[in-house]
């Protein structure tokens, strides 16, 4: 899927166990469907750094697949 970044905001959150972690909320336009969508990426993702540093207007080609836990990730 091709997407165009609209905005990225990085915040600190806490897990249920109280452990802090970083989260990047990405708002993007899906260039295939034309819809504006959003996705949360945690610091534990291999793409966190690239997403957190992304700028509005950048275009990425991403592949979505289910991880071992059954969650969709890029």
GROMACS .gro file of C-alpha atoms in nm:
model
   74
    1UNK     CA    1   0.000   0.000   0.000
    2UNK     CA    2   0.124   0.348  -0.082
    3UNK     CA    3   0.063   0.616   0.178
    4UNK     CA    4   0.136   0.984   0.223
    5UNK     CA    5   0.216   1.109   0.573
    6UNK     CA    6  -0.015   1.383   0.702
    7UNK     CA    7   0.124   1.403   1.057
    8UNK     CA    8   0.316   1.205   1.318
    9UNK     CA    9   0.293   1.271   1.690
   10UNK     CA   10   0.515   1.084   1.937
   11UNK     CA   11   0.403   1.048   2.299
   12UNK     CA   12   0.504   0.856   2.609
   13UNK     CA   13   0.257   0.600   2.738
   14UNK     CA   14   0.254   0.333   3.007
   15UNK     CA   15   0.177  -0.034   2.971
   16UNK     CA   16  -0.075  -0.209   3.197
   17UNK     CA   17   0.221  -0.307   3.414
   18UNK     CA   18   0.326   0.059   3.441
   19UNK     CA   19   0.629   0.028   3.213
   20UNK     CA   20   0.680   0.343   3.001
   21UNK     CA   21   0.714   0.324   2.623
   22UNK     CA   22   0.708   0.557   2.321
   23UNK     CA   23   0.418   0.558   2.075
   24UNK     CA   24   0.398   0.728   1.736
   25UNK     CA   25   0.050   0.804   1.605
   26UNK     CA   26   0.065   0.831   1.228
   27UNK     CA   27  -0.210   1.005   1.032
   28UNK     CA   28  -0.179   0.926   0.663
   29UNK     CA   29  -0.365   0.921   0.336
   30UNK     CA   30  -0.397   0.577   0.182
   31UNK     CA   31  -0.314   0.661  -0.180
   32UNK     CA   32  -0.485   0.345  -0.307
   33UNK     CA   33  -0.825   0.409  -0.145
   34UNK     CA   34  -0.801   0.787  -0.100
   35UNK     CA   35  -0.902   0.753   0.267
   36UNK     CA   36  -0.736   0.928   0.561
   37UNK     CA   37  -0.640   0.667   0.821
   38UNK     CA   38  -0.427   0.643   1.134
   39UNK     CA   39  -0.198   0.383   1.291
   40UNK     CA   40  -0.016   0.358   1.622
   41UNK     CA   41   0.341   0.230   1.611
   42UNK     CA   42   0.520   0.149   1.938
   43UNK     CA   43   0.891   0.176   2.007
   44UNK     CA   44   0.910  -0.205   1.991
   45UNK     CA   45   0.838  -0.206   1.618
   46UNK     CA   46   1.133  -0.234   1.380
   47UNK     CA   47   0.997   0.066   1.185
   48UNK     CA   48   0.942   0.299   1.484
   49UNK     CA   49   1.245   0.521   1.416
   50UNK     CA   50   1.157   0.569   1.048
   51UNK     CA   51   0.794   0.648   1.133
   52UNK     CA   52   0.879   0.881   1.423
   53UNK     CA   53   1.115   1.079   1.197
   54UNK     CA   54   0.872   1.097   0.901
   55UNK     CA   55   0.765   1.437   0.775
   56UNK     CA   56   0.432   1.550   0.631
   57UNK     CA   57   0.416   1.483   0.258
   58UNK     CA   58   0.659   1.190   0.258
   59UNK     CA   59   0.534   0.889   0.062
   60UNK     CA   60   0.600   0.532   0.173
   61UNK     CA   61   0.523   0.193   0.026
   62UNK     CA   62   0.430  -0.037   0.315
   63UNK     CA   63   0.330  -0.399   0.347
   64UNK     CA   64   0.076  -0.504   0.613
   65UNK     CA   65   0.095  -0.850   0.760
   66UNK     CA   66  -0.023  -1.026   1.074
   67UNK     CA   67   0.235  -1.090   1.345
   68UNK     CA   68   0.247  -1.401   1.566
   69UNK     CA   69   0.001  -1.235   1.807
   70UNK     CA   70  -0.255  -1.190   1.529
   71UNK     CA   71  -0.213  -0.812   1.504
   72UNK     CA   72  -0.167  -0.628   1.176
   73UNK     CA   73   0.164  -0.446   1.152
   74UNK     CA   74   0.364  -0.270   0.885
   0.00000   0.00000   0.00000
